[in-house]
Tab-separated table of C-alpha atoms in Angstrom:
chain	number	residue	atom	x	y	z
A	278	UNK	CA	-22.375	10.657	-14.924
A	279	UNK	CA	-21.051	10.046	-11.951
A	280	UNK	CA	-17.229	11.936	-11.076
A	281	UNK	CA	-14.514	11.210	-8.815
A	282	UNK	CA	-12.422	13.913	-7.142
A	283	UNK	CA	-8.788	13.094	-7.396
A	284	UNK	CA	-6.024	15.116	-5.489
A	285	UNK	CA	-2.904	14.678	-7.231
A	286	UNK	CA	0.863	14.685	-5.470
A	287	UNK	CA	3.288	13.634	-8.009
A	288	UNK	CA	6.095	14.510	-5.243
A	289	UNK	CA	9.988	14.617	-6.236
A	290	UNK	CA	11.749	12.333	-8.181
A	291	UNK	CA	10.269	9.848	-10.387
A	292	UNK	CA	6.859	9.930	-8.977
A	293	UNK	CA	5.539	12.871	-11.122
A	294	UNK	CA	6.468	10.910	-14.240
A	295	UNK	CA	4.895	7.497	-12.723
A	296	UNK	CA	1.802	8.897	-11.174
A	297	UNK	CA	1.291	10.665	-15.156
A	298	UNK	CA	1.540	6.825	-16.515
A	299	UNK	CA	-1.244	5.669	-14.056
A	300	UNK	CA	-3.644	8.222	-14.361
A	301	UNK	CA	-3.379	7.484	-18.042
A	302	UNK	CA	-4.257	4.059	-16.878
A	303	UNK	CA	-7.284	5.682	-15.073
A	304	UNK	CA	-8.684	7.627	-17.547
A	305	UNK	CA	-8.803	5.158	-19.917
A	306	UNK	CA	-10.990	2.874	-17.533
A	307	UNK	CA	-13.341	5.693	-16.573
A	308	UNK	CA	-13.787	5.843	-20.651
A	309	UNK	CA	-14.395	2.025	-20.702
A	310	UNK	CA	-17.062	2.205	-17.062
A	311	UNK	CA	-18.740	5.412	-18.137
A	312	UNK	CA	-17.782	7.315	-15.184
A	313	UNK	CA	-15.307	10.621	-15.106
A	314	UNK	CA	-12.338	11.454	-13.259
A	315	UNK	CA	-11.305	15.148	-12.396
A	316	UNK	CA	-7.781	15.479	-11.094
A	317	UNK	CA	-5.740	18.506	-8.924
A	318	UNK	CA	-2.162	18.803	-8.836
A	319	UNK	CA	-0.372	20.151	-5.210
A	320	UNK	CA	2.694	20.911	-5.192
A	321	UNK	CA	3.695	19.100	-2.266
A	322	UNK	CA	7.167	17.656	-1.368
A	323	UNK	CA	10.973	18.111	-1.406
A	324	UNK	CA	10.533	21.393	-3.702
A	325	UNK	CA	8.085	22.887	-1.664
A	326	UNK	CA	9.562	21.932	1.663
A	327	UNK	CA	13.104	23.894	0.286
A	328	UNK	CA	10.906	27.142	-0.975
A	329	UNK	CA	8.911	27.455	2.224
A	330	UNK	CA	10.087	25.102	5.139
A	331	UNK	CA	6.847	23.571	5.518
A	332	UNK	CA	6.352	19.762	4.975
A	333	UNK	CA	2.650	20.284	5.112
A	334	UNK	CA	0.345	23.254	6.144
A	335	UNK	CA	-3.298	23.309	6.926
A	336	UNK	CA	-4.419	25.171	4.275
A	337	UNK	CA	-3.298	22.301	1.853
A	338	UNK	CA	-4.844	19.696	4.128
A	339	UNK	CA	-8.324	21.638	4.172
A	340	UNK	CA	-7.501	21.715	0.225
A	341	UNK	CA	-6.838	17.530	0.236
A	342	UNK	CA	-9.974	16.790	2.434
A	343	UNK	CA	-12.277	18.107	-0.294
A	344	UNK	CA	-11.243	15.228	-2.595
A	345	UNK	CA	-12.720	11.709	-3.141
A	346	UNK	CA	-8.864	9.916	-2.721
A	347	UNK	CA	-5.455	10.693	-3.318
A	348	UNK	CA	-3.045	9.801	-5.469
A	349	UNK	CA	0.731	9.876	-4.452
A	350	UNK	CA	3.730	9.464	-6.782
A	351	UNK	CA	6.960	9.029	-4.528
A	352	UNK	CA	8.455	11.704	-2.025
A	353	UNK	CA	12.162	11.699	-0.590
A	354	UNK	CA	15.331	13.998	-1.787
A	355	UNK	CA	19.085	13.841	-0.748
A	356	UNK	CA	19.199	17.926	-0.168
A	357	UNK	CA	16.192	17.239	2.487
A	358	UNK	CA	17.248	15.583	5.829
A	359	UNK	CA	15.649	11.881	6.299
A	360	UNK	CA	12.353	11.588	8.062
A	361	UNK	CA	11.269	15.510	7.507
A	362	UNK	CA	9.064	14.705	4.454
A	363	UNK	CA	8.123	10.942	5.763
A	364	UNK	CA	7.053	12.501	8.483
A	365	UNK	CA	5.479	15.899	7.951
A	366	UNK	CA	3.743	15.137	4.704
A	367	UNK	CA	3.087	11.281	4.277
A	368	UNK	CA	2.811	10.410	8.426
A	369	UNK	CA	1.189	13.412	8.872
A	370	UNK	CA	-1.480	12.679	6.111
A	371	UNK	CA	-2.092	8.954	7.122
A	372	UNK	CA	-2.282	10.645	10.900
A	373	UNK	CA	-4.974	13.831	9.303
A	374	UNK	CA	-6.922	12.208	7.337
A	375	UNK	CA	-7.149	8.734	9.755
A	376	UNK	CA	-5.532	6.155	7.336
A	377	UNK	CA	-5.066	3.521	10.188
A	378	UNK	CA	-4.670	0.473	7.610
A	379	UNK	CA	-2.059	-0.124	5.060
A	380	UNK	CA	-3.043	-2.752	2.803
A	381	UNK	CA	0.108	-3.983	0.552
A	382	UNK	CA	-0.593	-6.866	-2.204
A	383	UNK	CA	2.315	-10.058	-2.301
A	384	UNK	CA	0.732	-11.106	-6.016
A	385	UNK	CA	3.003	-12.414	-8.366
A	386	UNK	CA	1.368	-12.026	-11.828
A	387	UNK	CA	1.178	-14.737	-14.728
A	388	UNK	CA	4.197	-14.044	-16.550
A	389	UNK	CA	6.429	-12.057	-13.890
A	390	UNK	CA	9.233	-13.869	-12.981
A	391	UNK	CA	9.704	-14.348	-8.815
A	392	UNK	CA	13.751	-13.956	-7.945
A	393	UNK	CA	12.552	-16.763	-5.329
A	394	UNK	CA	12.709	-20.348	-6.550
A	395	UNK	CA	9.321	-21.869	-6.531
A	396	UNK	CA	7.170	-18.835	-6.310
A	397	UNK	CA	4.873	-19.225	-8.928
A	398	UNK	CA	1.521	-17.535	-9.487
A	399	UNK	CA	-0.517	-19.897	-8.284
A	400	UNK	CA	1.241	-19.799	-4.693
A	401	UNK	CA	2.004	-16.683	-4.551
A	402	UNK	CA	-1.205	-13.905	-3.631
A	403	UNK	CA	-1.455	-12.998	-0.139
A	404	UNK	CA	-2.504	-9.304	1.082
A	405	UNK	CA	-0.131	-7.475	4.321
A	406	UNK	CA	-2.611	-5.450	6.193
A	407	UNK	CA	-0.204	-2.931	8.397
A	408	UNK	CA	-1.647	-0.720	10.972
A	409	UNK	CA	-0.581	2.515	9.860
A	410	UNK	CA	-0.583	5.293	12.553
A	411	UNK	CA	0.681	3.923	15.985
A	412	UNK	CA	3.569	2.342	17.173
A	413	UNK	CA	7.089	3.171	16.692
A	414	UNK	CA	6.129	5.933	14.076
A	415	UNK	CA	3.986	7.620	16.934
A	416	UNK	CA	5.640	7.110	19.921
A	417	UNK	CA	8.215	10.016	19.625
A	418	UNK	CA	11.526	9.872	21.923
A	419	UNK	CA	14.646	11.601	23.007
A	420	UNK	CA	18.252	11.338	22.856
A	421	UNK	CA	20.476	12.500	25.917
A	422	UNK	CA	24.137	13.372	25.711
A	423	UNK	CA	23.998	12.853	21.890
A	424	UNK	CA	27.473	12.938	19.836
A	425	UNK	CA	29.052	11.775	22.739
A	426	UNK	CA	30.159	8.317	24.121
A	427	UNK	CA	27.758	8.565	26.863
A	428	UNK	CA	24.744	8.820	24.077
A	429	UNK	CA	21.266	7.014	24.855
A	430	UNK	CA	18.528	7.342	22.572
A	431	UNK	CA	15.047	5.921	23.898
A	432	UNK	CA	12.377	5.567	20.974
A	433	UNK	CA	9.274	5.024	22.546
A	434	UNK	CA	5.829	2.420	21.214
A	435	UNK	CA	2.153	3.448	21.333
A	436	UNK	CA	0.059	0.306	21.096
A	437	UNK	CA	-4.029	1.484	21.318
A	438	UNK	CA	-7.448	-1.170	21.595
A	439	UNK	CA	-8.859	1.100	19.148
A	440	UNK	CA	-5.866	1.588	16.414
A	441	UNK	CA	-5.550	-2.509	16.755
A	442	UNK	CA	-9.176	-3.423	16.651
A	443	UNK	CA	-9.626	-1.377	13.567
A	444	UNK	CA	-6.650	-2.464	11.540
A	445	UNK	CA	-7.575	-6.004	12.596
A	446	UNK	CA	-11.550	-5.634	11.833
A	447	UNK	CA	-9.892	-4.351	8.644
A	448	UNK	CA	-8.180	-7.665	8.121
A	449	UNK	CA	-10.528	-10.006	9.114
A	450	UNK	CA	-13.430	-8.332	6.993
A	451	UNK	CA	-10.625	-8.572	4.005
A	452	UNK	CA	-10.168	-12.453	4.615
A	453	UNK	CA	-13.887	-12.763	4.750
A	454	UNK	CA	-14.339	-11.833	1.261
A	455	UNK	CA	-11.103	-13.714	-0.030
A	456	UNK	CA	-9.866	-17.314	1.113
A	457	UNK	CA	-11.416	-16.940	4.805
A	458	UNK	CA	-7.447	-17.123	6.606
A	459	UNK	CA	-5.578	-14.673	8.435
A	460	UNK	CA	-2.487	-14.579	10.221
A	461	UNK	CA	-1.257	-12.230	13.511
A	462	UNK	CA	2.459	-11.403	12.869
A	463	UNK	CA	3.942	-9.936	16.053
A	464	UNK	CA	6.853	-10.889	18.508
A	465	UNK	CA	5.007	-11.159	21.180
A	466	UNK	CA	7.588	-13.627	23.258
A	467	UNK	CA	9.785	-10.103	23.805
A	468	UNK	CA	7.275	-7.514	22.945
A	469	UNK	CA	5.001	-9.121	25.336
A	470	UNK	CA	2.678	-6.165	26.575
A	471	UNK	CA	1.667	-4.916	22.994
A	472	UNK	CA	1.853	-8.287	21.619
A	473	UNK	CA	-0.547	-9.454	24.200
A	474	UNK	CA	-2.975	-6.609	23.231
A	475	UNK	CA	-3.047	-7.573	19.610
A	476	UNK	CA	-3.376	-11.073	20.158
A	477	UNK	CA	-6.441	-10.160	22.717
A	478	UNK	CA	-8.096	-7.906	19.761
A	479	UNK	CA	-7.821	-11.001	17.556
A	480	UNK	CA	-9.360	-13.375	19.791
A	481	UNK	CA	-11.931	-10.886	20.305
A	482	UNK	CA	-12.767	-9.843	16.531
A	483	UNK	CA	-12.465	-13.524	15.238
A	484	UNK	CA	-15.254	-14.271	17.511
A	485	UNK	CA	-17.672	-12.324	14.978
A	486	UNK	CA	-15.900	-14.159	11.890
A	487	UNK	CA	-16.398	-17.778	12.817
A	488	UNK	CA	-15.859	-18.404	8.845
A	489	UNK	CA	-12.599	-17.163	9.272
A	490	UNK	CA	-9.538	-19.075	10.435
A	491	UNK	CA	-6.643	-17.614	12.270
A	492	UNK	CA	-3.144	-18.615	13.198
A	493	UNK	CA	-0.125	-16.551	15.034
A	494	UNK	CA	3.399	-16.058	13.438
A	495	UNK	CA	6.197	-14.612	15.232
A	496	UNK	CA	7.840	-12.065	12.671
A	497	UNK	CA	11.054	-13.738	12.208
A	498	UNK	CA	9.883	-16.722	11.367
A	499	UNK	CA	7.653	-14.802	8.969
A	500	UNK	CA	10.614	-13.516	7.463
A	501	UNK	CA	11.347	-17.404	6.608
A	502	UNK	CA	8.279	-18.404	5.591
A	503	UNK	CA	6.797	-16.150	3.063
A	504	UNK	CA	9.527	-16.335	0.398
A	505	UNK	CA	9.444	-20.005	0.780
A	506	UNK	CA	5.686	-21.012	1.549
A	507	UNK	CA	3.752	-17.612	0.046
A	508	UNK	CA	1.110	-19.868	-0.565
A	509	UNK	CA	0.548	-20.454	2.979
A	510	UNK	CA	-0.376	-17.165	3.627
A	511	UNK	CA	-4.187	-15.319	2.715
A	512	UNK	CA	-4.221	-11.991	4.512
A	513	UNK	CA	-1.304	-11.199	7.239
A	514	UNK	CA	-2.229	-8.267	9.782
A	515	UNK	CA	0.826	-6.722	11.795
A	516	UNK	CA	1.926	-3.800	13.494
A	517	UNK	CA	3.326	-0.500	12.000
A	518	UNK	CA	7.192	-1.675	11.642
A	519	UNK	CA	6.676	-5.319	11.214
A	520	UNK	CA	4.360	-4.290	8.280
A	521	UNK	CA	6.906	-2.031	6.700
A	522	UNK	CA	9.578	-5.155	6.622
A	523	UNK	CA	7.380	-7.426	5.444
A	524	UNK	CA	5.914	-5.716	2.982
A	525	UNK	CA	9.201	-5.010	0.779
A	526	UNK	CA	10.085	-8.665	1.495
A	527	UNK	CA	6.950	-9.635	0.306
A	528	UNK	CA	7.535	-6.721	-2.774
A	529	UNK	CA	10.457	-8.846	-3.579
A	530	UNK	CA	9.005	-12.025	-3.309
A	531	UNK	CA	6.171	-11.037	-6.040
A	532	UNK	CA	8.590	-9.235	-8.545
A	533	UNK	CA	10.833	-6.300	-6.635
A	534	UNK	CA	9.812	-3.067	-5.858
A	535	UNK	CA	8.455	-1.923	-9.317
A	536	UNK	CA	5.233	-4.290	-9.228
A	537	UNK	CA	4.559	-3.201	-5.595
A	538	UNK	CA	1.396	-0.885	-4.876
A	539	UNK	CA	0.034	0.746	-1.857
A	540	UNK	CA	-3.101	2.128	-0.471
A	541	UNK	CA	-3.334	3.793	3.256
A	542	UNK	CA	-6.961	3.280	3.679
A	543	UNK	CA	-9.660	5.225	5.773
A	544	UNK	CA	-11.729	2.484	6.564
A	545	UNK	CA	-14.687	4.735	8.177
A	546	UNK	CA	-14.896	6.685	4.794
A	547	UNK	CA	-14.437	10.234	7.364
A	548	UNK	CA	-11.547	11.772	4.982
A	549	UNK	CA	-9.922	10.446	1.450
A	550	UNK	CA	-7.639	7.350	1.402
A	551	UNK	CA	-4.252	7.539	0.071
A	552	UNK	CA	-2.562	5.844	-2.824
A	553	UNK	CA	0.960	5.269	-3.308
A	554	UNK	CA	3.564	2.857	-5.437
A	555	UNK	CA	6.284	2.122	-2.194
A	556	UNK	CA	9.195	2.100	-4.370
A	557	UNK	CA	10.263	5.514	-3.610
A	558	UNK	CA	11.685	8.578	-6.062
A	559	UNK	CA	15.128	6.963	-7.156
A	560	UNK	CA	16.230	10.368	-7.439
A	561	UNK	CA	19.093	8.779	-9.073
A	562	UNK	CA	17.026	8.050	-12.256
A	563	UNK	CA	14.498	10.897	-12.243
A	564	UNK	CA	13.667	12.069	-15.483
A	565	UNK	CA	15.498	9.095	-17.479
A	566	UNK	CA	12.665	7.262	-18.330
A	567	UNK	CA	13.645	4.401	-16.419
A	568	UNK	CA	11.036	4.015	-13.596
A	569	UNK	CA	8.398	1.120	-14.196
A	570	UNK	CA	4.970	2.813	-13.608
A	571	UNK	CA	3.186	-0.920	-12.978
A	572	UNK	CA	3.469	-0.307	-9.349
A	573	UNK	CA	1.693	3.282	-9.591
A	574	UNK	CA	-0.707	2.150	-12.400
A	575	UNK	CA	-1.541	-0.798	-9.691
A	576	UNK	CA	-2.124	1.246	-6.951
A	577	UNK	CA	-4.714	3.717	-9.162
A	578	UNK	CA	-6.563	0.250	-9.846
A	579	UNK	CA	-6.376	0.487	-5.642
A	580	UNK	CA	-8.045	3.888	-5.612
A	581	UNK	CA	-10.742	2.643	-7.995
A	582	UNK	CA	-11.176	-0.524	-5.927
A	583	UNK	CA	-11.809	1.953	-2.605
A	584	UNK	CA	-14.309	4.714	-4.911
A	585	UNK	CA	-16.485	1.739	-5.712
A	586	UNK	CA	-15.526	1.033	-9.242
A	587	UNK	CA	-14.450	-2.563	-9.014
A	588	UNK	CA	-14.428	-3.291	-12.968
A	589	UNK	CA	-12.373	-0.433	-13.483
A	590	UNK	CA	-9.846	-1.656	-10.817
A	591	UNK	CA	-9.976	-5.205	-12.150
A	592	UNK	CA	-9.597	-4.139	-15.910
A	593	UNK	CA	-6.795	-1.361	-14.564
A	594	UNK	CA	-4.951	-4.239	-12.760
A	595	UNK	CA	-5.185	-6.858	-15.363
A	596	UNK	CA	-3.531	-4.457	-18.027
A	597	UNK	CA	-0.757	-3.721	-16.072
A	598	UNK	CA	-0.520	-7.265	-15.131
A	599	UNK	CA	-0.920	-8.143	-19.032
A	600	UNK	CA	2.111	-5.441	-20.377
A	601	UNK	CA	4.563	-6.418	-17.303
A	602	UNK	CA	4.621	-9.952	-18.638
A	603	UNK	CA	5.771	-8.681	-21.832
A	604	UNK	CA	8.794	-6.401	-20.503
A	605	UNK	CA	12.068	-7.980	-20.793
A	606	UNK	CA	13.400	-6.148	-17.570
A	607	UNK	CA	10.927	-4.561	-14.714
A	608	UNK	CA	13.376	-1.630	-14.795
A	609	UNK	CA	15.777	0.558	-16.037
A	610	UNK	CA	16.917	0.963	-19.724
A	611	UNK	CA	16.053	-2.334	-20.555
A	612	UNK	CA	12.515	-2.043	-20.012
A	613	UNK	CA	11.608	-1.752	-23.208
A	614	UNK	CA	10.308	1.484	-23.283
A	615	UNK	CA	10.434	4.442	-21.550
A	616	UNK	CA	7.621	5.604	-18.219
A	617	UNK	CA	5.421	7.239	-20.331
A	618	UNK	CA	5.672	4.418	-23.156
A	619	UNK	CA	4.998	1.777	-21.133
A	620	UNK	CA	2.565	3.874	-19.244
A	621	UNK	CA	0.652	4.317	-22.721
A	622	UNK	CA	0.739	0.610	-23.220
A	623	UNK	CA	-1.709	-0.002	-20.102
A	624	UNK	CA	-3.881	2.681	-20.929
A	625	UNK	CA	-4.470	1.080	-24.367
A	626	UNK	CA	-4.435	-2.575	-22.765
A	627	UNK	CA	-7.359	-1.134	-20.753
A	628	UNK	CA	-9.636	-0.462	-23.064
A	629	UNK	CA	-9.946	-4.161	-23.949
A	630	UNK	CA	-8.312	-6.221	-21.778
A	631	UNK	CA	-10.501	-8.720	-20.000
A	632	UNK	CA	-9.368	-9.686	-16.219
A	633	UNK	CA	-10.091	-12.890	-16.384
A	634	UNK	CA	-6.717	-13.105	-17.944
A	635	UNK	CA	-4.452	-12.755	-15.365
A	636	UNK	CA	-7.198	-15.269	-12.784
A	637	UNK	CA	-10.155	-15.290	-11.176
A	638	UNK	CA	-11.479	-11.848	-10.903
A	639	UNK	CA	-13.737	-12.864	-7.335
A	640	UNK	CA	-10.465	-13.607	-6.028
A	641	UNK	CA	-8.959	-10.525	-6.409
A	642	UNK	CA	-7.856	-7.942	-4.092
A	643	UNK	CA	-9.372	-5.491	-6.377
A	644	UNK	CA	-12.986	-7.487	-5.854
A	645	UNK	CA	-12.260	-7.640	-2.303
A	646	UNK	CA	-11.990	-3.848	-1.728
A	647	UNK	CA	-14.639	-2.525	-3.850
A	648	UNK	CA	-17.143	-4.703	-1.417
A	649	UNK	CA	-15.845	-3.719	1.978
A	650	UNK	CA	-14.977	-0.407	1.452
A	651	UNK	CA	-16.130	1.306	-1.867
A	652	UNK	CA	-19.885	-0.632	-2.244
């Protein structure tokens, strides 16, 4: 039987209690697809950081490497200051283990209701493929004569051929095996120097998809466009900030934030892909049962897409799919059960559930993945 070596980070906040709820989710499709998962827990985030003052040491990442993929629950705590677990655990993974692409899902699901008039199902499933390591998240900067009225900060952009050819390869090979359109979103009127290097790596990798059409989009008028035209969109590849907007616009466009999955993907197969749901560990609600664990049950169908198990991924997605159309409220109180109920109710769904249910199973994301990166 074949086995697949999961490393486990439930993180702070709700994302222990979420991450539990998918890999409930998981199990029950390795049961159904004859395969077997075997899981470890690391104690990795806010907790750790305040017992040791380390975000991330190499003797974990040596420990992470040995694994097939990683799942990730949610990281982020008031007592720790912002950006010292973004970046030294979940930038510094995506940087260690060469994540370059971010691929985030805009799907709204048969039965979810889109807080954006006219969004409906059928015009509404596009994929944002984010270059994840460059940019302004790598570029470093300084601040001179800080807390004072003569204050400048300067926040400096990395823009690489290689980083952009490989996010946008990425992309292209994704529209190839979906509806055969892709989009640049950049701003390259003001940011003209990297926007004239994506738009170059474009021209260049579209000439080995002929198949494949391509348009530009300037990111504000993105910003317009998706929540009224979704439909116009197939697969959307961007830069590092640009993808992290668009994203959670296109997260609320499809549902809100508790339907919206993750994977930072290691498209060369050199070190394990990531897997995260981007809502974050609402440390406000931890441990109330509140927290909708679609979006984490949706990104384990991710993970199974990018190990190669693409029925396990499609019946994993369509359950999740199947019990958020029955909820009467995508979160809090209301939900109509607590994480771990409603976390219990995909497993089940899973053993049965058939994905043709929720649409075309060659169309989806899920299919997509499992060609280009786990087959």
């Amino acid at each position: 039987m074949r086995t697949h070596h999961l490393a486990v980070i439930g993180g702070d906040g709700i994302g222990p209690d979420v991450t539990a709820a998918a890999l409930a989710g998981v199990r029950a499709a390795a049961d159904r697809y004859g395969f077997a998962v075997e899981t470890t827990d690391f104690d990795l985030g806010a907790e750790a950081y305040l017992r040791s003052g380390v975000a991330l040491d190499e003797a974990a990442l040596a420990e992470l490497r040995r694994h097939d993929a990683i799942l990730l629950g949610a990281v982020g705590d008031p007592r720790v200051p912002p950006g010292v677990l973004e970046r030294g655990l979940i930038v510094a993974l995506r940087v260690a283990f060469a994540q370059s692409v971010n691929v985030r899902p805009v799907r709204l699901y048969p039965g979810v209701r889109s807080p954006v008039v006219g969004v409906s199902p059928e015009n509404c499933d596009l994929v944002i493929v984010r270059e994840n390591t460059e940019g302004l998240y790598a570029g470093g900067g300084s601040t001179s004569h800080p807390g004072t009225p003569n204050a400048v900060a300067i926040q400096n952009s990395i823009t690489t051929v290689a980083a952009t050819t490989e996010a946008v390869e990425f992309a292209f090979r994704l529209a190839a095996a979906r509806r055969k359109r892709l989009t640049l979103c950049h701003k390259k009127n003001i940011l003209v120097h990297a926007g004239q290097l994506w738009q170059d790596v474009v021209d260049e990798v579209a000439t080995r998809y002929p198949d494949v059409e391509h348009d530009y989009v300037h990111a504000d008028a993105l910003c317009l466009h998706l929540p009224l035209d979704p439909g116009r969109f197939d697969v959307v590849v961007t830069d590092n900030l640009f993808g992290d907007i668009l994203s959670d616009l296109g997260a609320t466009v499809q549902g809100g934030l508790g339907v919206a999955a993750s994977a930072n993907q290691n498209p060369r197969g050199t070190a394990p892909s990531m897997y995260e749901p981007v809502h974050g560990s609402a440390p406000d609600i931890a441990g109330k049962g509140w927290a909708n664990p679609a979006a984490a049950a949706l990104s384990a169908a991710l993970c199974l897409a990018g190990l190669g198990e693409r029925d396990a991924a499609l019946a994993l997605e369509a359950a999740a799919a199947s019990v958020l159309a029955e909820m009467p409220a995508l979160s809090g109180p209301s939900m109509g059960g607590d994480t771990t109920a409603i976390g219990d109710r995909i497993a089940k769904r899973v053993t049965d559930v058939d994905p043709a249910a929720i649409g075309d199973p060659a169309r989806s994301l899920m299919t997509a993945l499992a060609g280009i990166v786990g087959g």
